[in-house]
Amino acid sequence: MKKYISGALALLILLSCQPVQKHEQKVKKPKLVVGIVIDQLRHDYFERYSDNFGEDGFKRLISEGFYNHNTHYNYIPTFTGPGHASVYTGTTPATHGIIANNWYDKNIKTSVYCAEDTSVYTIGSTSDAGLMSPHRMLSTTITDELGLATNFKSKVVGISIKDRGSILPAGHNPTGSFWYDKSNGHFVSSSYYGNEELPTWLQEFNNRNLADEYLNQTWDLSMSLEEYTQSTADDMPYEMKVRGKEKSVFPYDLKKLRAENGNFGLLPNTAFGNTILADLATATMDGEQMGQDNITDFLALSFSSTDYIGHGFGPRSVEVQDTYIKLDQEIARLFEHLDQKVGKGNYLIFVTSDHGCAEVPEYLQANKIPADHYDGKAYVQNISNALSEKFGQGEWIEDFSNEQFFLNHDLITEKDVDLDVIRKFIVNESLNLEGVAEAYSATDMQSTEFTEHKASALQMGYNFKRSGDVLLILEPGWFYQTRSATTHGTGYAYDTHVPLIWYGSGIKSGRSYKRQNIDDIAVTLAHILGTNLPNGATGEPIQEVLD
């Protein structure tokens, strides 16, 4: 009797499991994931420029996709390198180690670039553009985990104008990673990836010399100037001065301007930089046969020209508005290609940004809103003078960058000064600097767990081995004195608040205003794709997207 009951119970358990197994078998993974990062895309741009968009680009994303409206970067500093790394690793600079675009390396006492690697060489050019790799990124990416989950049968490719915009998202062992070489207008790679030449399809793409073709054209407005109602006047005093033009106004005759503005290096500073990347995206999908079988592939695509143009002209410029009008058309073109080659419902897209940007201080000042620039050299001089007066003469500061002071530890040891004492002294002195709102020492970052406000964001960006001795937080609207119209890097909403839209395979339309952190993206993708989480992941899955 007991045997009969046990057998019946086992049968009931088996039957109860079957519907779950059938349901799981119905879960359809996308054939292709397209991750789109739009460099310096502020959250307000989609709303501000919506009347200028067609139906098949951003509007299709927003109306048919799921929009997480309240997505933020939860760390300081908000730069391109850390942004791309955080989207794809599912964690913050404290863990993945990309603490800025460039930072002071305390071990070798010099500044290093986040993707720089002098142990490799360029593939596809005789220039130094390919001396790059992801070796400074300390954790895996969702693209790494996809490769591991499929025994590297998935095709994973990163492409961007910027090397870091391609390299960091593509991960440590992708099929390929390609970026723009400003010396010749071609896309190149690095010997790090194990190939001695570019793939045939990319050689053919480069042979089309599209950069040269675009640079012989004119960047003109998409509509009459009077219709750019979301922008300031076309000529503002703080805008980038283009050599060969008396004023930075449309049209831009690139054929006449290219020789005086870096030749092929001019292209990323125009809307055609996004056009050539969209060209490359379709060529990549076709050349690598992405999305053509049941093993999920991943194209990591980062549009960089939005950042170059934003820095140069500011977020309320005619140039930025026109760039997004034209980028909307490129997004529509990508949709058309995906629908034809992969099939609607077979691909998944997410769109986000690596950071926002500040309003131009001069623009805010003209409208009676507090904002300004600080002089980094003056900061260093003031703190150096105070240190010498307190602790004796010496070169106490080795470097000041990314609003962080790096101290001369050899001198501190030589003069037998307590490290924590000198750090605290600088914290107190820094609060006297104009534009500084808060200051924290490395000791604070290492010994106290901050759970809210800017201190928490600073700690999320603090890496024990790589970050500085004293870290500053500026007043809202402040950034360093620069020749650019604007920049980014703070923990304020104008830099941290970015769009996040999901579209395609398994994604229902809708929107949410629940707070999400940028490191939630990779964790959510891991659940969708059935992979392990990136090994340093600290984010949470976005439940509304998974439901």
XYZ file of C-alpha atoms in Angstrom:
547
model
C 0.000 0.000 0.000
C 2.820 2.382 0.918
C 4.557 1.539 -2.357
C 1.325 2.306 -4.251
C 0.899 5.686 -2.520
C 4.528 6.534 -3.111
C 4.214 5.659 -6.778
C 1.010 7.655 -7.167
C 2.570 10.616 -5.385
C 5.578 10.457 -7.670
C 3.278 10.391 -10.694
C 1.332 13.406 -9.426
C 4.559 15.306 -8.876
C 5.745 14.416 -12.371
C 2.447 15.507 -13.944
C 2.401 18.753 -11.975
C 5.849 19.577 -13.320
C 4.974 18.998 -16.957
C 3.055 22.239 -17.619
C 5.971 24.241 -16.204
C 8.378 22.380 -18.485
C 6.120 23.009 -21.478
C 5.883 26.690 -20.547
C 9.641 26.924 -20.233
C 10.045 25.307 -23.619
C 7.847 28.040 -25.111
C 10.124 30.787 -23.843
C 11.699 32.173 -26.968
C 15.109 33.782 -26.749
C 15.840 36.523 -29.263
C 17.984 35.595 -32.232
C 19.765 38.923 -31.919
C 20.190 41.487 -29.165
C 21.061 45.012 -30.284
C 22.321 47.172 -27.440
C 22.243 50.839 -28.430
C 24.035 53.397 -26.285
C 23.586 56.981 -27.478
C 26.427 59.004 -26.034
C 25.261 62.049 -24.013
C 21.568 61.385 -24.653
C 19.736 63.401 -21.995
C 16.403 62.159 -20.729
C 14.558 65.270 -21.906
C 15.602 65.000 -25.559
C 12.946 62.469 -26.560
C 10.235 64.784 -25.242
C 11.769 68.015 -26.513
C 12.329 66.800 -30.050
C 9.360 64.413 -30.400
C 7.500 66.649 -32.872
C 10.486 66.380 -35.236
C 10.640 62.576 -35.228
C 9.113 60.282 -37.827
C 6.906 57.304 -36.994
C 9.497 54.589 -37.673
C 12.413 55.558 -35.408
C 12.323 56.768 -31.805
C 8.527 56.995 -31.839
C 8.278 53.312 -32.740
C 10.643 52.454 -29.885
C 8.643 54.471 -27.384
C 5.123 53.527 -28.510
C 5.759 49.795 -28.963
C 8.492 49.293 -26.363
C 8.744 49.457 -22.583
C 10.085 52.762 -21.296
C 11.808 52.967 -17.893
C 11.501 56.730 -17.409
C 13.333 56.997 -14.100
C 16.669 55.350 -14.872
C 19.819 56.764 -13.274
C 23.520 56.241 -12.926
C 24.087 55.615 -9.235
C 27.736 56.662 -9.072
C 30.181 59.504 -9.624
C 31.832 60.240 -12.079
C 29.455 59.981 -15.035
C 31.784 59.645 -18.012
C 31.745 57.609 -21.230
C 34.124 54.830 -20.157
C 32.457 54.100 -16.816
C 29.020 54.443 -18.412
C 29.569 51.821 -21.091
C 31.279 49.488 -18.631
C 28.435 49.827 -16.114
C 25.669 49.170 -18.674
C 27.306 45.920 -19.713
C 28.858 44.650 -16.447
C 25.815 45.307 -14.290
C 27.933 47.003 -11.642
C 29.686 50.281 -10.854
C 33.285 51.569 -11.097
C 33.907 50.428 -7.525
C 33.809 46.876 -8.901
C 34.519 46.982 -12.647
C 37.441 49.393 -12.182
C 36.765 51.832 -15.038
C 36.741 54.862 -12.751
C 36.925 57.494 -15.514
C 37.949 57.895 -19.150
C 41.446 58.761 -17.964
C 42.798 58.534 -14.441
C 46.038 58.895 -12.530
C 47.708 55.529 -11.970
C 49.294 55.673 -8.521
C 51.646 52.796 -9.243
C 53.312 54.158 -12.366
C 52.630 57.820 -11.486
C 51.119 58.841 -14.776
C 47.703 59.220 -16.350
C 46.256 56.177 -18.135
C 43.381 55.795 -20.583
C 40.604 53.310 -19.828
C 41.043 51.264 -23.036
C 44.751 51.874 -23.683
C 46.996 48.834 -24.180
C 50.523 49.316 -25.491
C 51.164 45.564 -25.564
C 49.030 45.176 -28.709
C 49.040 46.685 -32.192
C 46.543 48.049 -34.697
C 44.732 45.789 -37.124
C 43.592 47.534 -40.291
C 45.807 50.610 -40.166
C 49.381 51.770 -39.636
C 48.235 54.266 -37.000
C 48.163 53.821 -33.218
C 44.354 53.796 -33.130
C 44.294 50.081 -32.362
C 46.546 50.077 -29.304
C 43.503 49.271 -27.224
C 41.870 46.456 -25.274
C 39.463 45.858 -22.352
C 42.268 44.703 -20.013
C 41.568 47.421 -17.412
C 37.932 46.286 -16.984
C 37.977 43.929 -14.012
C 34.624 42.127 -14.303
C 32.735 40.258 -16.990
C 30.055 41.788 -19.198
C 26.702 40.385 -20.254
C 28.320 39.845 -23.654
C 31.052 37.764 -21.974
C 28.424 35.738 -20.164
C 26.495 35.129 -23.381
C 29.677 33.782 -24.935
C 30.335 31.531 -21.955
C 26.740 30.263 -21.963
C 26.928 29.193 -25.623
C 30.515 27.926 -25.624
C 31.302 31.073 -27.641
C 29.011 30.055 -30.476
C 27.189 33.382 -30.150
C 28.508 36.111 -32.385
C 29.278 39.176 -30.277
C 30.454 42.379 -31.966
C 31.008 45.894 -30.645
C 31.078 48.925 -32.962
C 31.427 52.644 -32.311
C 33.202 55.774 -33.433
C 34.941 55.802 -30.024
C 37.224 52.891 -29.190
C 35.948 52.685 -25.598
C 32.345 52.730 -26.862
C 33.056 49.508 -28.739
C 35.646 47.757 -26.577
C 34.018 47.867 -23.139
C 30.530 46.706 -24.252
C 31.943 43.904 -26.433
C 33.672 42.394 -23.402
C 36.835 40.381 -23.039
C 36.409 37.724 -25.723
C 34.020 38.874 -28.470
C 33.845 37.885 -32.109
C 35.105 41.362 -32.896
C 35.334 44.976 -31.810
C 35.732 47.821 -34.306
C 36.069 51.601 -34.042
C 36.839 54.655 -36.144
C 40.383 55.637 -37.081
C 40.569 59.419 -37.434
C 43.747 59.146 -39.488
C 42.098 57.525 -42.508
C 38.317 57.340 -42.011
C 38.310 53.540 -41.745
C 37.247 51.216 -38.936
C 40.010 49.285 -37.198
C 40.606 46.777 -34.435
C 43.343 45.485 -32.122
C 45.618 42.456 -32.165
C 44.200 41.747 -28.678
C 41.311 39.971 -30.403
C 43.611 37.420 -32.010
C 43.213 38.293 -35.678
C 45.942 39.457 -38.034
C 43.571 41.195 -40.410
C 40.112 42.656 -40.475
C 37.274 40.374 -41.592
C 36.673 40.447 -45.324
C 33.300 42.157 -44.978
C 34.892 45.039 -43.001
C 37.719 45.391 -45.518
C 35.059 45.716 -48.218
C 33.184 48.254 -46.082
C 36.345 50.325 -45.591
C 37.040 50.195 -49.310
C 33.790 52.064 -49.911
C 35.494 55.129 -48.348
C 32.231 56.388 -46.924
C 33.955 58.852 -44.580
C 35.508 60.580 -47.563
C 32.141 60.608 -49.318
C 30.357 62.191 -46.344
C 33.113 64.742 -45.786
C 32.590 66.011 -49.329
C 28.984 66.856 -48.485
C 27.306 69.663 -46.553
C 25.767 69.284 -43.121
C 22.587 71.278 -43.567
C 19.416 71.678 -41.567
C 16.619 69.114 -41.840
C 13.982 71.865 -41.873
C 13.863 75.658 -41.862
C 15.759 77.371 -39.055
C 12.544 78.946 -37.741
C 11.220 75.467 -36.932
C 14.024 74.738 -34.449
C 11.921 76.088 -31.611
C 13.542 73.849 -28.984
C 16.934 75.471 -29.535
C 18.638 78.757 -28.796
C 19.887 81.007 -31.596
C 22.171 79.290 -34.099
C 25.142 81.415 -33.053
C 25.854 81.506 -29.324
C 29.134 82.910 -27.932
C 30.046 79.735 -26.022
C 29.704 77.370 -28.992
C 32.678 75.586 -30.545
C 34.465 77.668 -33.153
C 34.894 75.751 -36.392
C 38.091 76.698 -38.196
C 37.327 78.275 -41.552
C 33.983 79.764 -40.447
C 33.450 83.174 -38.890
C 30.413 81.892 -36.983
C 29.280 78.419 -35.920
C 26.107 78.454 -37.988
C 24.481 76.258 -40.616
C 25.248 75.172 -43.248
C 28.597 73.440 -42.696
C 30.329 72.862 -46.021
C 32.493 69.937 -44.920
C 34.429 69.786 -48.185
C 35.736 73.287 -47.516
C 36.190 72.786 -43.780
C 37.784 69.339 -43.550
C 41.391 70.362 -44.275
C 41.461 72.899 -41.417
C 39.582 70.685 -38.966
C 41.490 67.420 -38.881
C 40.270 65.994 -42.186
C 38.842 62.563 -41.253
C 38.843 63.679 -37.630
C 36.075 66.135 -38.482
C 33.500 63.463 -39.308
C 32.676 62.434 -35.695
C 31.833 66.084 -34.967
C 29.022 66.031 -37.528
C 25.725 64.194 -37.885
C 27.391 62.039 -40.568
C 29.315 60.296 -37.771
C 26.047 58.627 -36.779
C 25.245 57.872 -40.422
C 28.475 55.981 -41.029
C 27.984 53.994 -37.833
C 24.486 52.987 -38.946
C 26.052 51.948 -42.258
C 28.545 49.842 -40.322
C 25.798 48.311 -38.180
C 23.949 46.903 -41.185
C 27.225 45.736 -42.736
C 28.167 44.008 -39.462
C 24.858 42.176 -39.184
C 25.126 41.004 -42.791
C 28.838 40.223 -42.722
C 28.681 38.199 -39.510
C 25.287 36.654 -40.387
C 23.921 37.833 -37.064
C 20.494 36.632 -35.996
C 20.365 33.940 -38.664
C 20.138 30.885 -36.391
C 18.743 29.944 -32.993
C 21.885 30.872 -31.061
C 21.498 34.395 -29.741
C 23.939 36.950 -31.153
C 24.723 40.370 -29.705
C 25.530 43.639 -31.492
C 26.758 46.350 -29.095
C 26.297 49.638 -30.915
C 27.337 53.028 -29.518
C 26.595 56.308 -31.300
C 29.336 58.785 -30.355
C 28.749 61.856 -32.521
C 25.937 62.970 -30.242
C 28.569 63.445 -27.534
C 31.092 65.289 -29.696
C 28.408 67.655 -30.958
C 26.864 68.072 -27.513
C 30.201 69.033 -25.969
C 30.964 71.462 -28.757
C 27.667 73.304 -29.018
C 25.679 72.616 -25.852
C 22.391 70.815 -25.165
C 20.141 73.619 -26.447
C 21.948 74.196 -29.726
C 20.483 73.910 -33.206
C 23.317 71.472 -33.971
C 22.194 69.042 -31.255
C 18.535 69.230 -32.257
C 19.375 68.585 -35.905
C 21.651 65.699 -34.926
C 18.778 63.939 -33.168
C 16.402 64.567 -36.056
C 18.885 62.841 -38.347
C 19.678 60.094 -35.819
C 15.958 59.298 -35.667
C 16.158 58.500 -39.373
C 19.142 56.205 -38.780
C 17.236 54.336 -36.059
C 14.371 53.878 -38.538
C 16.866 52.516 -41.054
C 18.147 50.001 -38.487
C 14.584 48.916 -37.745
C 13.925 48.330 -41.432
C 17.069 46.229 -41.770
C 16.287 44.175 -38.673
C 12.713 43.554 -39.805
C 13.898 42.354 -43.215
C 16.940 40.316 -42.196
C 16.100 38.998 -38.713
C 12.335 39.386 -38.597
C 10.110 41.384 -36.292
C 9.729 39.520 -33.006
C 13.074 37.764 -33.404
C 15.281 40.547 -32.074
C 15.545 42.499 -28.831
C 16.712 46.108 -28.613
C 17.543 48.235 -25.630
C 18.372 51.920 -25.937
C 20.037 53.986 -23.237
C 22.831 56.516 -22.705
C 26.185 56.511 -20.942
C 25.463 59.861 -19.208
C 23.611 63.126 -19.697
C 25.178 66.585 -19.648
C 25.003 69.924 -17.867
C 23.403 73.088 -19.113
C 25.941 75.615 -20.361
C 26.807 77.787 -17.314
C 26.672 80.997 -19.331
C 23.172 80.092 -20.512
C 21.998 79.464 -16.941
C 23.644 82.645 -15.683
C 21.846 84.652 -18.375
C 18.615 83.240 -16.971
C 19.515 84.038 -13.329
C 20.235 80.415 -12.418
C 23.404 79.636 -10.384
C 26.166 77.877 -12.347
C 29.836 78.416 -13.109
C 33.226 76.930 -13.973
C 36.078 76.117 -11.620
C 39.789 76.418 -12.297
C 41.534 73.145 -11.451
C 44.980 74.766 -11.389
C 43.734 77.265 -8.826
C 42.333 74.422 -6.710
C 45.709 72.689 -6.713
C 47.585 75.911 -5.935
C 45.331 76.809 -3.014
C 45.493 73.353 -1.447
C 49.257 73.071 -2.078
C 49.856 76.390 -0.322
C 47.774 75.302 2.657
C 49.616 71.970 2.874
C 53.039 73.601 2.717
C 52.084 76.086 5.405
C 50.756 73.332 7.684
C 53.165 70.454 7.043
C 56.224 72.097 5.492
C 57.369 72.792 1.957
C 57.052 70.034 -0.633
C 55.182 68.751 -3.674
C 52.342 67.271 -1.665
C 49.953 66.769 -4.588
C 50.967 64.410 -7.380
C 47.824 64.838 -9.452
C 44.385 66.424 -9.514
C 41.913 64.942 -11.988
C 38.230 63.988 -12.084
C 37.771 66.199 -8.974
C 40.153 63.959 -6.994
C 43.444 64.802 -5.264
C 46.201 62.177 -5.448
C 48.808 62.741 -2.752
C 52.571 62.213 -2.750
C 52.741 59.203 -0.426
C 56.525 59.048 -0.590
C 56.757 62.598 0.772
C 54.147 61.855 3.435
C 56.222 58.891 4.610
C 59.456 60.879 4.447
C 58.046 63.683 6.608
C 56.357 61.189 8.940
C 52.924 62.749 8.545
C 49.865 60.657 9.369
C 48.047 59.935 6.085
C 44.587 60.225 7.605
C 45.478 63.560 9.213
C 46.600 65.099 5.922
C 43.549 63.732 4.110
C 41.203 65.256 6.694
C 43.068 68.544 6.450
C 42.521 68.670 2.685
C 38.837 67.800 3.130
C 38.381 70.802 5.410
C 40.428 73.122 3.204
C 38.567 72.018 0.074
C 35.294 73.272 1.503
C 36.741 76.785 1.198
C 37.174 76.376 -2.564
C 34.571 78.171 -4.644
C 32.191 75.698 -6.265
C 32.916 72.782 -3.897
C 29.829 71.479 -2.069
C 31.229 68.409 -0.287
C 34.565 66.634 0.165
C 35.432 63.136 1.364
C 38.665 61.334 2.073
C 39.638 57.881 0.875
C 39.465 56.904 4.538
C 35.781 57.910 4.559
C 35.162 55.846 1.418
C 36.912 52.791 2.876
C 35.553 52.840 6.437
C 31.973 54.147 6.176
C 29.094 52.677 4.212
C 27.094 55.544 2.706
C 23.574 54.611 1.713
C 22.092 57.826 0.336
C 22.743 61.176 -1.295
C 25.888 62.140 -3.190
C 28.259 60.398 -0.764
C 26.723 57.054 -1.729
C 27.183 57.815 -5.444
C 30.776 58.837 -4.800
C 31.396 55.570 -2.985
C 29.868 53.547 -5.834
C 32.459 55.166 -8.102
C 35.338 54.717 -5.648
C 37.784 51.907 -6.371
C 40.143 51.063 -3.479
C 43.188 50.625 -5.693
C 42.583 53.262 -8.369
C 40.790 56.251 -6.849
C 42.306 59.304 -5.190
C 42.954 60.425 -1.610
C 40.390 63.218 -1.441
C 37.260 63.399 -3.595
C 35.234 66.536 -4.249
C 31.564 67.044 -5.064
C 30.774 70.303 -6.830
C 27.788 72.589 -6.456
C 24.961 71.966 -8.981
C 25.673 73.496 -12.372
C 29.445 73.689 -11.857
C 32.128 72.008 -13.926
C 35.764 72.590 -14.818
C 36.857 75.420 -17.077
C 36.897 73.978 -20.584
C 36.804 75.150 -24.167
C 33.726 72.972 -24.691
C 30.252 74.403 -24.268
C 29.267 71.702 -21.800
C 30.413 68.490 -20.165
C 29.304 65.877 -17.613
C 30.653 63.837 -14.725
C 28.644 64.803 -11.654
C 26.074 62.927 -9.604
C 23.321 65.432 -10.314
C 20.219 64.434 -12.252
C 21.227 66.276 -15.419
C 24.176 63.856 -15.682
C 22.662 60.706 -14.147
C 19.119 60.648 -15.574
C 18.997 58.826 -18.908
C 16.343 57.069 -21.014
C 16.025 53.285 -21.002
C 13.751 51.668 -23.569
C 13.267 47.958 -24.284
C 11.784 46.780 -27.556
C 11.142 43.532 -29.412
C 11.200 39.859 -28.568
C 9.202 39.166 -25.401
C 8.822 42.861 -24.505
C 5.354 44.264 -23.876
C 4.638 47.929 -24.457
C 4.322 50.135 -21.408
C 6.145 52.508 -19.135
C 7.351 52.718 -15.567
C 8.425 55.599 -13.338
C 9.973 53.354 -10.704
C 13.609 54.192 -9.935
C 16.021 51.922 -11.821
C 19.786 51.987 -11.721
C 21.871 51.582 -14.837
C 23.461 48.380 -13.497
C 20.008 46.753 -13.669
C 20.280 46.458 -17.466
C 22.844 43.655 -17.648
C 21.126 41.748 -14.833
C 17.791 41.950 -16.668
C 19.435 40.768 -19.886
C 20.966 37.807 -18.063
C 17.482 36.693 -17.007
C 16.116 37.141 -20.521
C 19.005 35.265 -22.148
C 19.333 32.582 -19.476
C 22.986 33.303 -18.750
C 24.868 33.723 -15.518
C 24.983 37.227 -14.139
C 28.156 39.154 -14.952
C 30.539 38.136 -12.187
C 30.626 41.526 -10.464
C 26.932 42.319 -10.905
C 25.284 44.470 -8.240
C 22.093 45.438 -10.092
C 18.590 44.016 -9.778
C 16.350 42.574 -12.514
C 13.722 44.995 -13.819
C 10.589 43.020 -13.024
C 8.238 44.986 -15.300
C 10.393 44.089 -18.297
C 10.486 40.400 -17.351
C 6.737 40.043 -16.664
